[in-house]
Tab-separated table of N, CA and C in Angstrom:
chain	number	residue	atom	x	y	z
T	18	MET	N	4.609	5.532	-80.903
T	18	MET	CA	6.007	5.463	-81.279
T	18	MET	C	6.098	5.336	-82.797
T	19	GLU	N	6.742	6.292	-83.404
T	19	GLU	CA	6.854	6.321	-84.857
T	19	GLU	C	7.921	5.330	-85.328
T	20	ALA	N	7.646	4.685	-86.454
T	20	ALA	CA	8.580	3.694	-86.987
T	20	ALA	C	9.845	4.387	-87.510
T	21	ASP	N	10.980	3.872	-87.123
T	21	ASP	CA	12.263	4.404	-87.574
T	21	ASP	C	12.806	3.457	-88.642
T	22	PRO	N	13.002	3.943	-89.865
T	22	PRO	CA	13.490	3.050	-90.916
T	22	PRO	C	14.877	2.475	-90.621
T	23	ARG	N	15.669	3.173	-89.795
T	23	ARG	CA	16.993	2.652	-89.452
T	23	ARG	C	16.897	1.389	-88.590
T	24	PHE	N	15.853	1.317	-87.759
T	24	PHE	CA	15.656	0.113	-86.955
T	24	PHE	C	15.313	-1.068	-87.868
T	25	ALA	N	14.417	-0.845	-88.802
T	25	ALA	CA	14.046	-1.904	-89.752
T	25	ALA	C	15.251	-2.345	-90.576
T	26	GLU	N	16.091	-1.406	-90.985
T	26	GLU	CA	17.307	-1.743	-91.726
T	26	GLU	C	18.256	-2.579	-90.874
T	27	PHE	N	18.399	-2.187	-89.615
T	27	PHE	CA	19.272	-2.940	-88.711
T	27	PHE	C	18.783	-4.377	-88.566
T	28	VAL	N	17.488	-4.554	-88.337
T	28	VAL	CA	16.926	-5.896	-88.166
T	28	VAL	C	17.097	-6.714	-89.442
T	29	ALA	N	16.856	-6.104	-90.597
T	29	ALA	CA	17.007	-6.824	-91.865
T	29	ALA	C	18.463	-7.205	-92.113
T	30	GLU	N	19.366	-6.314	-91.773
T	30	GLU	CA	20.785	-6.545	-92.028
T	30	GLU	C	21.417	-7.514	-91.031
T	31	ARG	N	21.082	-7.432	-89.757
T	31	ARG	CA	21.757	-8.203	-88.708
T	31	ARG	C	20.902	-9.322	-88.115
T	32	GLY	N	19.672	-9.476	-88.578
T	32	GLY	CA	18.765	-10.477	-88.011
T	32	GLY	C	19.297	-11.894	-88.077
T	33	ASP	N	19.837	-12.297	-89.220
T	33	ASP	CA	20.365	-13.663	-89.359
T	33	ASP	C	21.556	-13.903	-88.433
T	34	ALA	N	22.438	-12.919	-88.315
T	34	ALA	CA	23.594	-13.060	-87.427
T	34	ALA	C	23.137	-13.171	-85.971
T	35	LEU	N	22.129	-12.402	-85.609
T	35	LEU	CA	21.613	-12.482	-84.242
T	35	LEU	C	20.955	-13.836	-83.987
T	36	LEU	N	20.286	-14.364	-84.984
T	36	LEU	CA	19.670	-15.686	-84.844
T	36	LEU	C	20.732	-16.769	-84.664
T	37	ARG	N	21.831	-16.670	-85.415
T	37	ARG	CA	22.927	-17.629	-85.246
T	37	ARG	C	23.525	-17.510	-83.847
T	38	TYR	N	23.705	-16.291	-83.385
T	38	TYR	CA	24.221	-16.058	-82.040
T	38	TYR	C	23.268	-16.654	-81.000
T	39	GLY	N	21.983	-16.452	-81.195
T	39	GLY	CA	20.987	-17.026	-80.291
T	39	GLY	C	21.038	-18.538	-80.283
T	40	TYR	N	21.286	-19.131	-81.449
T	40	TYR	CA	21.376	-20.589	-81.540
T	40	TYR	C	22.587	-21.108	-80.771
T	41	VAL	N	23.695	-20.403	-80.880
T	41	VAL	CA	24.888	-20.822	-80.144
T	41	VAL	C	24.644	-20.706	-78.638
T	42	LEU	N	23.949	-19.667	-78.217
T	42	LEU	CA	23.646	-19.502	-76.805
T	42	LEU	C	22.673	-20.565	-76.303
T	43	ALA	N	21.572	-20.729	-77.024
T	43	ALA	CA	20.473	-21.556	-76.530
T	43	ALA	C	20.591	-23.023	-76.899
T	44	GLY	N	21.218	-23.322	-78.009
T	44	GLY	CA	21.372	-24.709	-78.405
T	44	GLY	C	20.235	-25.271	-79.230
T	45	ASN	N	19.193	-24.476	-79.478
T	45	ASN	CA	18.124	-24.942	-80.361
T	45	ASN	C	17.484	-23.743	-81.050
T	46	PRO	N	16.910	-23.962	-82.230
T	46	PRO	CA	16.405	-22.833	-83.022
T	46	PRO	C	15.188	-22.140	-82.418
T	47	HIS	N	14.388	-22.862	-81.661
T	47	HIS	CA	13.176	-22.265	-81.104
T	47	HIS	C	13.506	-21.265	-80.000
T	48	ASP	N	14.367	-21.670	-79.070
T	48	ASP	CA	14.780	-20.749	-78.012
T	48	ASP	C	15.603	-19.602	-78.588
T	49	ALA	N	16.375	-19.884	-79.642
T	49	ALA	CA	17.156	-18.829	-80.300
T	49	ALA	C	16.239	-17.756	-80.869
T	50	ALA	N	15.179	-18.178	-81.541
T	50	ALA	CA	14.225	-17.219	-82.113
T	50	ALA	C	13.549	-16.408	-81.010
T	51	ASP	N	13.210	-17.060	-79.898
T	51	ASP	CA	12.602	-16.338	-78.777
T	51	ASP	C	13.565	-15.305	-78.197
T	52	LEU	N	14.834	-15.694	-78.062
T	52	LEU	CA	15.840	-14.762	-77.548
T	52	LEU	C	15.966	-13.531	-78.443
T	53	VAL	N	16.046	-13.774	-79.736
T	53	VAL	CA	16.185	-12.662	-80.682
T	53	VAL	C	14.967	-11.754	-80.610
T	54	GLN	N	13.790	-12.350	-80.585
T	54	GLN	CA	12.562	-11.549	-80.555
T	54	GLN	C	12.493	-10.691	-79.293
T	55	GLU	N	12.770	-11.290	-78.142
T	55	GLU	CA	12.729	-10.521	-76.889
T	55	GLU	C	13.789	-9.419	-76.881
T	56	ALA	N	14.980	-9.745	-77.360
T	56	ALA	CA	16.054	-8.752	-77.374
T	56	ALA	C	15.739	-7.603	-78.332
T	57	LEU	N	15.149	-7.921	-79.480
T	57	LEU	CA	14.798	-6.860	-80.426
T	57	LEU	C	13.685	-5.965	-79.883
T	58	LEU	N	12.783	-6.523	-79.097
T	58	LEU	CA	11.765	-5.686	-78.458
T	58	LEU	C	12.410	-4.692	-77.489
T	59	LYS	N	13.376	-5.166	-76.727
T	59	LYS	CA	14.084	-4.277	-75.806
T	59	LYS	C	14.917	-3.251	-76.574
T	60	LEU	N	15.520	-3.692	-77.671
T	60	LEU	CA	16.300	-2.777	-78.494
T	60	LEU	C	15.405	-1.689	-79.082
T	61	ARG	N	14.228	-2.072	-79.538
T	61	ARG	CA	13.300	-1.096	-80.140
T	61	ARG	C	12.940	-0.013	-79.134
T	62	ALA	N	12.728	-0.416	-77.886
T	62	ALA	CA	12.383	0.564	-76.854
T	62	ALA	C	13.539	1.526	-76.577
T	63	ALA	N	14.766	1.035	-76.708
T	63	ALA	CA	15.938	1.861	-76.418
T	63	ALA	C	16.545	2.488	-77.669
T	64	TRP	N	15.983	2.228	-78.831
T	64	TRP	CA	16.568	2.642	-80.106
T	64	TRP	C	16.934	4.120	-80.192
T	65	PRO	N	16.037	5.055	-79.843
T	65	PRO	CA	16.387	6.481	-80.009
T	65	PRO	C	17.641	6.899	-79.232
T	66	ARG	N	17.816	6.408	-78.022
T	66	ARG	CA	18.982	6.821	-77.229
T	66	ARG	C	20.239	6.047	-77.610
T	67	LEU	N	20.103	4.871	-78.195
T	67	LEU	CA	21.268	4.069	-78.574
T	67	LEU	C	21.964	4.603	-79.813
T	68	LEU	N	21.213	5.152	-80.721
T	68	LEU	CA	21.803	5.626	-81.968
T	68	LEU	C	22.863	6.688	-81.739
T	69	ALA	N	22.663	7.491	-80.731
T	69	ALA	CA	23.587	8.589	-80.485
T	69	ALA	C	24.900	8.147	-79.834
T	70	LYS	N	24.862	7.078	-79.015
T	70	LYS	CA	26.069	6.802	-78.245
T	70	LYS	C	26.589	5.377	-78.258
T	71	GLU	N	25.847	4.398	-78.735
T	71	GLU	CA	26.317	3.016	-78.640
T	71	GLU	C	26.131	2.257	-79.935
T	72	ASN	N	26.752	1.108	-79.966
T	72	ASN	CA	26.591	0.178	-81.071
T	72	ASN	C	25.349	-0.669	-80.796
T	73	PRO	N	24.308	-0.566	-81.614
T	73	PRO	CA	23.079	-1.319	-81.339
T	73	PRO	C	23.285	-2.833	-81.323
T	74	GLU	N	24.186	-3.346	-82.147
T	74	GLU	CA	24.394	-4.793	-82.163
T	74	GLU	C	25.018	-5.267	-80.863
T	75	SER	N	25.959	-4.543	-80.342
T	75	SER	CA	26.568	-4.896	-79.064
T	75	SER	C	25.508	-4.901	-77.963
T	76	TYR	N	24.644	-3.900	-77.991
T	76	TYR	CA	23.578	-3.795	-77.003
T	76	TYR	C	22.646	-5.001	-77.079
T	77	VAL	N	22.217	-5.361	-78.266
T	77	VAL	CA	21.258	-6.460	-78.406
T	77	VAL	C	21.910	-7.796	-78.058
T	78	ARG	N	23.186	-7.987	-78.371
T	78	ARG	CA	23.881	-9.230	-78.002
T	78	ARG	C	24.033	-9.330	-76.481
T	79	THR	N	24.299	-8.218	-75.833
T	79	THR	CA	24.372	-8.217	-74.376
T	79	THR	C	23.024	-8.586	-73.776
T	80	ILE	N	21.968	-8.005	-74.308
T	80	ILE	CA	20.618	-8.314	-73.833
T	80	ILE	C	20.326	-9.798	-74.035
T	81	MET	N	20.714	-10.352	-75.186
T	81	MET	CA	20.465	-11.773	-75.449
T	81	MET	C	21.193	-12.652	-74.438
T	82	ALA	N	22.441	-12.336	-74.143
T	82	ALA	CA	23.206	-13.129	-73.171
T	82	ALA	C	22.566	-13.057	-71.794
T	83	ARG	N	22.147	-11.876	-71.399
T	83	ARG	CA	21.516	-11.723	-70.088
T	83	ARG	C	20.158	-12.420	-70.032
T	84	LEU	N	19.375	-12.305	-71.093
T	84	LEU	CA	18.082	-13.001	-71.129
T	84	LEU	C	18.282	-14.506	-71.034
T	85	HIS	N	19.267	-14.997	-71.744
T	85	HIS	CA	19.510	-16.440	-71.745
T	85	HIS	C	19.884	-16.945	-70.356
T	86	THR	N	20.771	-16.238	-69.666
T	86	THR	CA	21.170	-16.696	-68.333
T	86	THR	C	20.036	-16.528	-67.323
T	87	ALA	N	19.191	-15.541	-67.516
T	87	ALA	CA	18.070	-15.337	-66.588
T	87	ALA	C	16.961	-16.367	-66.802
T	88	THR	N	16.862	-16.916	-67.988
T	88	THR	CA	15.775	-17.835	-68.311
T	88	THR	C	15.791	-19.066	-67.427
T	89	TRP	N	16.964	-19.622	-67.160
T	89	TRP	CA	17.009	-20.838	-66.353
T	89	TRP	C	16.531	-20.597	-64.934
T	90	ARG	N	16.608	-19.367	-64.475
T	90	ARG	CA	16.109	-19.056	-63.141
T	90	ARG	C	14.585	-19.030	-63.114
T	91	LEU	N	13.994	-18.722	-64.242
T	91	LEU	CA	12.552	-18.528	-64.288
T	91	LEU	C	11.773	-19.784	-64.661
T	92	ARG	N	12.411	-20.724	-65.300
T	92	ARG	CA	11.677	-21.918	-65.704
T	92	ARG	C	12.537	-23.160	-65.597
T	93	ARG	N	11.872	-24.270	-65.576
T	93	ARG	CA	12.581	-25.535	-65.497
T	93	ARG	C	13.174	-25.878	-66.849
T	94	ARG	N	14.085	-26.843	-66.851
T	94	ARG	CA	14.680	-27.272	-68.118
T	94	ARG	C	13.663	-27.982	-69.004
T	95	GLU	N	12.725	-28.682	-68.388
T	95	GLU	CA	11.730	-29.406	-69.162
T	95	GLU	C	10.368	-28.759	-68.954
T	96	LEU	N	9.642	-28.613	-70.025
T	96	LEU	CA	8.268	-28.145	-69.950
T	96	LEU	C	7.371	-29.354	-70.202
T	97	LEU	N	6.579	-29.700	-69.204
T	97	LEU	CA	5.748	-30.885	-69.308
T	97	LEU	C	4.444	-30.561	-70.026
T	98	SER	N	4.000	-31.496	-70.829
T	98	SER	CA	2.758	-31.329	-71.565
T	98	SER	C	2.031	-32.663	-71.598
T	99	TRP	N	0.722	-32.606	-71.459
T	99	TRP	CA	-0.073	-33.836	-71.515
T	99	TRP	C	-0.339	-34.249	-72.945
T	100	GLU	N	-0.205	-33.321	-73.863
T	100	GLU	CA	-0.513	-33.618	-75.257
T	100	GLU	C	0.731	-34.098	-75.987
T	101	LEU	N	0.578	-35.200	-76.704
T	101	LEU	CA	1.662	-35.704	-77.521
T	101	LEU	C	1.661	-34.984	-78.867
T	102	PRO	N	2.816	-34.759	-79.447
T	102	PRO	CA	2.839	-34.136	-80.770
T	102	PRO	C	2.247	-35.090	-81.808
T	103	GLU	N	1.649	-34.501	-82.835
T	103	GLU	CA	1.060	-35.325	-83.889
T	103	GLU	C	2.127	-36.111	-84.633
T	104	HIS	N	3.258	-35.501	-84.873
T	104	HIS	CA	4.377	-36.195	-85.500
T	104	HIS	C	5.669	-35.582	-84.980
T	105	GLY	N	6.678	-36.393	-84.946
T	105	GLY	CA	7.948	-35.934	-84.402
T	105	GLY	C	8.692	-35.034	-85.364
T	106	HIS	N	9.497	-34.180	-84.800
T	106	HIS	CA	10.354	-33.311	-85.604
T	106	HIS	C	11.751	-33.361	-84.999
T	107	HIS	N	12.688	-33.702	-85.805
T	107	HIS	CA	14.065	-33.765	-85.341
T	107	HIS	C	14.931	-32.886	-86.236
T	108	ASP	N	15.599	-31.943	-85.616
T	108	ASP	CA	16.536	-31.113	-86.368
T	108	ASP	C	17.717	-31.981	-86.779
T	109	ALA	N	18.208	-31.727	-87.966
T	109	ALA	CA	19.375	-32.472	-88.444
T	109	ALA	C	20.611	-31.979	-87.705
T	110	LEU	N	21.247	-32.883	-86.997
T	110	LEU	CA	22.461	-32.534	-86.263
T	110	LEU	C	23.683	-32.812	-87.125
T	111	PRO	N	24.756	-32.131	-86.849
T	111	PRO	CA	25.998	-32.458	-87.544
T	111	PRO	C	26.382	-33.899	-87.205
T	112	SER	N	27.256	-34.455	-87.979
T	112	SER	CA	27.623	-35.847	-87.743
T	112	SER	C	28.983	-35.948	-87.080
T	113	GLY	N	29.223	-37.085	-86.502
T	113	GLY	CA	30.536	-37.430	-85.962
T	113	GLY	C	31.020	-36.539	-84.852
T	114	ASP	N	32.261	-36.091	-85.002
T	114	ASP	CA	32.943	-35.327	-83.960
T	114	ASP	C	32.248	-34.001	-83.663
T	115	GLU	N	31.778	-33.347	-84.712
T	115	GLU	CA	31.108	-32.062	-84.518
T	115	GLU	C	29.825	-32.251	-83.714
T	116	GLN	N	29.122	-33.330	-83.969
T	116	GLN	CA	27.902	-33.621	-83.212
T	116	GLN	C	28.230	-33.854	-81.737
T	117	ALA	N	29.298	-34.585	-81.479
T	117	ALA	CA	29.698	-34.835	-80.095
T	117	ALA	C	29.998	-33.518	-79.375
T	118	MET	N	30.657	-32.589	-80.062
T	118	MET	CA	30.976	-31.302	-79.447
T	118	MET	C	29.701	-30.490	-79.188
T	119	TRP	N	28.760	-30.454	-80.159
T	119	TRP	CA	27.507	-29.723	-79.973
T	119	TRP	C	26.699	-30.308	-78.824
T	120	GLU	N	26.658	-31.635	-78.727
T	120	GLU	CA	25.917	-32.274	-77.648
T	120	GLU	C	26.562	-31.970	-76.300
T	121	ALA	N	27.881	-31.989	-76.259
T	121	ALA	CA	28.580	-31.663	-75.014
T	121	ALA	C	28.330	-30.208	-74.629
T	122	LEU	N	28.369	-29.308	-75.598
T	122	LEU	CA	28.110	-27.888	-75.337
T	122	LEU	C	26.678	-27.686	-74.858
T	123	ALA	N	25.731	-28.374	-75.468
T	123	ALA	CA	24.329	-28.256	-75.069
T	123	ALA	C	24.098	-28.808	-73.666
T	124	GLY	N	24.945	-29.739	-73.236
T	124	GLY	CA	24.800	-30.332	-71.920
T	124	GLY	C	25.370	-29.499	-70.785
T	125	LEU	N	26.048	-28.425	-71.113
T	125	LEU	CA	26.613	-27.562	-70.075
T	125	LEU	C	25.513	-26.748	-69.405
T	126	PRO	N	25.712	-26.381	-68.148
T	126	PRO	CA	24.779	-25.442	-67.515
T	126	PRO	C	24.781	-24.116	-68.277
T	127	ARG	N	23.677	-23.416	-68.223
T	127	ARG	CA	23.503	-22.195	-69.012
T	127	ARG	C	24.616	-21.175	-68.819
T	128	LYS	N	24.976	-20.902	-67.582
T	128	LYS	CA	25.988	-19.867	-67.338
T	128	LYS	C	27.328	-20.269	-67.934
T	129	GLN	N	27.693	-21.547	-67.798
T	129	GLN	CA	28.955	-22.008	-68.367
T	129	GLN	C	28.927	-21.901	-69.888
T	130	ARG	N	27.806	-22.274	-70.498
T	130	ARG	CA	27.692	-22.206	-71.957
T	130	ARG	C	27.786	-20.757	-72.425
T	131	VAL	N	27.115	-19.845	-71.725
T	131	VAL	CA	27.159	-18.430	-72.113
T	131	VAL	C	28.578	-17.884	-72.005
T	132	VAL	N	29.286	-18.248	-70.946
T	132	VAL	CA	30.663	-17.776	-70.783
T	132	VAL	C	31.522	-18.260	-71.945
T	133	LEU	N	31.389	-19.534	-72.330
T	133	LEU	CA	32.180	-20.050	-73.459
T	133	LEU	C	31.794	-19.378	-74.771
T	134	VAL	N	30.502	-19.161	-74.988
T	134	VAL	CA	30.058	-18.504	-76.223
T	134	VAL	C	30.618	-17.085	-76.296
T	135	LEU	N	30.529	-16.362	-75.191
T	135	LEU	CA	31.045	-14.989	-75.200
T	135	LEU	C	32.558	-14.971	-75.393
T	136	ARG	N	33.256	-15.936	-74.798
T	136	ARG	CA	34.708	-15.958	-74.906
T	136	ARG	C	35.171	-16.389	-76.291
T	137	TYR	N	34.656	-17.505	-76.795
T	137	TYR	CA	35.201	-18.083	-78.019
T	137	TYR	C	34.425	-17.722	-79.280
T	138	TYR	N	33.132	-17.467	-79.163
T	138	TYR	CA	32.341	-17.106	-80.339
T	138	TYR	C	32.380	-15.596	-80.561
T	139	GLU	N	32.239	-14.852	-79.463
T	139	GLU	CA	32.243	-13.394	-79.559
T	139	GLU	C	33.637	-12.792	-79.379
T	140	GLY	N	34.572	-13.549	-78.798
T	140	GLY	CA	35.926	-13.049	-78.599
T	140	GLY	C	36.055	-12.051	-77.470
T	141	PHE	N	35.156	-12.102	-76.490
T	141	PHE	CA	35.187	-11.182	-75.362
T	141	PHE	C	36.313	-11.565	-74.406
T	142	SER	N	36.872	-10.568	-73.755
T	142	SER	CA	37.828	-10.813	-72.672
T	142	SER	C	37.041	-11.156	-71.415
T	143	ASP	N	37.742	-11.629	-70.380
T	143	ASP	CA	37.061	-11.948	-69.123
T	143	ASP	C	36.383	-10.716	-68.534
T	144	ALA	N	37.034	-9.570	-68.634
T	144	ALA	CA	36.446	-8.335	-68.106
T	144	ALA	C	35.167	-7.979	-68.863
T	145	GLU	N	35.170	-8.148	-70.177
T	145	GLU	CA	33.975	-7.851	-70.975
T	145	GLU	C	32.841	-8.818	-70.649
T	146	ILE	N	33.186	-10.091	-70.467
T	146	ILE	CA	32.170	-11.087	-70.117
T	146	ILE	C	31.579	-10.754	-68.744
T	147	ALA	N	32.444	-10.429	-67.793
T	147	ALA	CA	31.985	-10.086	-66.444
T	147	ALA	C	31.041	-8.889	-66.488
T	148	ALA	N	31.393	-7.878	-67.269
T	148	ALA	CA	30.541	-6.695	-67.377
T	148	ALA	C	29.218	-7.029	-68.063
T	149	THR	N	29.267	-7.849	-69.092
T	149	THR	CA	28.061	-8.217	-69.818
T	149	THR	C	27.091	-8.988	-68.934
T	150	LEU	N	27.614	-9.930	-68.159
T	150	LEU	CA	26.756	-10.800	-67.348
T	150	LEU	C	26.530	-10.268	-65.934
T	151	GLY	N	27.258	-9.228	-65.570
T	151	GLY	CA	27.100	-8.662	-64.229
T	151	GLY	C	27.650	-9.576	-63.141
T	152	ILE	N	28.778	-10.239	-63.439
T	152	ILE	CA	29.417	-11.134	-62.477
T	152	ILE	C	30.888	-10.757	-62.342
T	153	ALA	N	31.562	-11.341	-61.369
T	153	ALA	CA	32.985	-11.043	-61.142
T	153	ALA	C	33.859	-11.757	-62.176
T	154	ARG	N	35.046	-11.187	-62.436
T	154	ARG	CA	35.991	-11.819	-63.375
T	154	ARG	C	36.393	-13.208	-62.908
T	155	GLY	N	36.549	-13.380	-61.614
T	155	GLY	CA	36.892	-14.699	-61.074
T	155	GLY	C	35.803	-15.720	-61.365
T	156	THR	N	34.560	-15.288	-61.325
T	156	THR	CA	33.444	-16.179	-61.652
T	156	THR	C	33.499	-16.568	-63.122
T	157	VAL	N	33.849	-15.618	-63.974
T	157	VAL	CA	33.992	-15.913	-65.400
T	157	VAL	C	35.051	-16.991	-65.598
T	158	ARG	N	36.192	-16.806	-64.975
T	158	ARG	CA	37.277	-17.776	-65.132
T	158	ARG	C	36.898	-19.145	-64.585
T	159	SER	N	36.247	-19.187	-63.427
T	159	SER	CA	35.887	-20.482	-62.852
T	159	SER	C	34.807	-21.171	-63.686
T	160	GLN	N	33.849	-20.400	-64.206
T	160	GLN	CA	32.810	-20.994	-65.057
T	160	GLN	C	33.423	-21.532	-66.346
T	161	ALA	N	34.347	-20.787	-66.928
T	161	ALA	CA	35.000	-21.242	-68.160
T	161	ALA	C	35.831	-22.494	-67.895
T	162	SER	N	36.546	-22.503	-66.802
T	162	SER	CA	37.379	-23.654	-66.470
T	162	SER	C	36.529	-24.901	-66.259
T	163	ARG	N	35.446	-24.758	-65.513
T	163	ARG	CA	34.554	-25.902	-65.283
T	163	ARG	C	33.927	-26.382	-66.589
T	164	ALA	N	33.519	-25.434	-67.427
T	164	ALA	CA	32.895	-25.799	-68.701
T	164	ALA	C	33.880	-26.546	-69.597
T	165	LEU	N	35.108	-26.045	-69.679
T	165	LEU	CA	36.106	-26.710	-70.508
T	165	LEU	C	36.452	-28.096	-69.966
T	166	ASP	N	36.500	-28.234	-68.641
T	166	ASP	CA	36.729	-29.557	-68.050
T	166	ASP	C	35.613	-30.524	-68.432
T	167	LYS	N	34.373	-30.033	-68.385
T	167	LYS	CA	33.237	-30.893	-68.761
T	167	LYS	C	33.296	-31.268	-70.238
T	168	LEU	N	33.672	-30.304	-71.080
T	168	LEU	CA	33.778	-30.607	-72.509
T	168	LEU	C	34.878	-31.629	-72.757
T	169	ARG	N	36.012	-31.476	-72.070
T	169	ARG	CA	37.102	-32.431	-72.233
T	169	ARG	C	36.671	-33.846	-71.860
T	170	SER	N	35.918	-33.967	-70.789
T	170	SER	CA	35.507	-35.308	-70.352
T	170	SER	C	34.384	-35.855	-71.218
T	171	ALA	N	33.602	-34.991	-71.855
T	171	ALA	CA	32.477	-35.450	-72.671
T	171	ALA	C	32.881	-35.823	-74.091
T	172	VAL	N	33.924	-35.179	-74.615
T	172	VAL	CA	34.344	-35.431	-75.998
T	172	VAL	C	35.567	-36.343	-75.953
T	173	PRO	N	35.498	-37.476	-76.642
T	173	PRO	CA	36.631	-38.410	-76.629
T	173	PRO	C	37.917	-37.758	-77.130
T	174	ALA	N	39.039	-38.180	-76.557
T	174	ALA	CA	40.341	-37.593	-76.911
T	174	ALA	C	40.741	-37.890	-78.342
T	175	ASP	N	40.193	-38.934	-78.945
T	175	ASP	CA	40.565	-39.301	-80.315
T	175	ASP	C	39.630	-38.693	-81.356
T	176	SER	N	38.968	-37.588	-81.013
T	176	SER	CA	37.976	-36.986	-81.908
T	176	SER	C	38.601	-36.012	-82.895
T	177	HIS	N	39.624	-36.431	-83.596
T	177	HIS	CA	40.231	-35.667	-84.696
T	177	HIS	C	40.515	-34.218	-84.328
T	178	GLY	N	41.110	-34.004	-83.189
T	178	GLY	CA	41.559	-32.661	-82.842
T	178	GLY	C	40.550	-31.823	-82.095
T	179	ILE	N	39.303	-32.261	-81.990
T	179	ILE	CA	38.325	-31.424	-81.304
T	179	ILE	C	38.673	-31.316	-79.833
T	180	SER	N	38.893	-32.442	-79.201
T	180	SER	CA	39.217	-32.415	-77.785
T	180	SER	C	40.557	-31.719	-77.554
T	181	GLU	N	41.512	-31.929	-78.460
T	181	GLU	CA	42.799	-31.256	-78.323
T	181	GLU	C	42.626	-29.747	-78.456
T	182	GLY	N	41.719	-29.321	-79.337
T	182	GLY	CA	41.440	-27.894	-79.480
T	182	GLY	C	40.890	-27.314	-78.187
T	183	VAL	N	40.018	-28.079	-77.523
T	183	VAL	CA	39.484	-27.639	-76.243
T	183	VAL	C	40.598	-27.611	-75.209
T	184	ARG	N	41.480	-28.613	-75.246
T	184	ARG	CA	42.585	-28.645	-74.296
T	184	ARG	C	43.501	-27.435	-74.495
T	185	SER	N	43.819	-27.117	-75.735
T	185	SER	CA	44.748	-26.020	-75.993
T	185	SER	C	44.107	-24.666	-75.715
T	186	GLU	N	42.793	-24.596	-75.753
T	186	GLU	CA	42.096	-23.335	-75.500
T	186	GLU	C	41.886	-23.081	-74.021
T	187	HIS	N	42.190	-24.059	-73.147
T	187	HIS	CA	41.954	-23.876	-71.724
T	187	HIS	C	42.661	-22.608	-71.270
T	188	GLY	N	41.902	-21.787	-70.640
T	188	GLY	CA	42.482	-20.518	-70.189
T	188	GLY	C	42.084	-19.386	-71.118
T	189	GLY	N	42.103	-19.604	-72.413
T	189	GLY	CA	41.663	-18.593	-73.384
T	189	GLY	C	42.228	-17.223	-73.081
T	190	ARG	N	41.426	-16.209	-73.345
T	190	ARG	CA	41.805	-14.822	-73.067
T	190	ARG	C	41.436	-14.498	-71.633
T	191	ARG	N	42.358	-14.023	-70.884
T	191	ARG	CA	42.084	-13.699	-69.474
T	191	ARG	C	42.066	-12.215	-69.280
């Protein structure tokens, strides 16, 4: 397979945005990097046919969402290891209200988190989310509703508008 300079340009230009998208989906930088890498491998294989008819970024984001939701089926949430790390590493989390929202979002089941990310981060309609994930529109709505209910109960109501923002967004784009 000959190297296509347009693929390298795409990765250089959109790589950081895809990594941010992966972080929002996965909730941590390591899984985000894995998602991006796997999705870019799939994109590379499909690159010649995508250039003619589709938006490569849309394709790779769809692949990332599908990979993320499929991952929980294939592995447990915790990976056990007998070896202790030599030293701890803690990512710096946002503080205060924003931290509470990130922790609540990270605590959602994968499918619910993906539905919220696609709806509010990507701006997808319910029909677009359903098509991306291969599920029914009713499932999209029920997953979003359950996720928003969980976020409302996890984030205190006095959190400077964060919980109110979640309350006002209930229903989102249908």
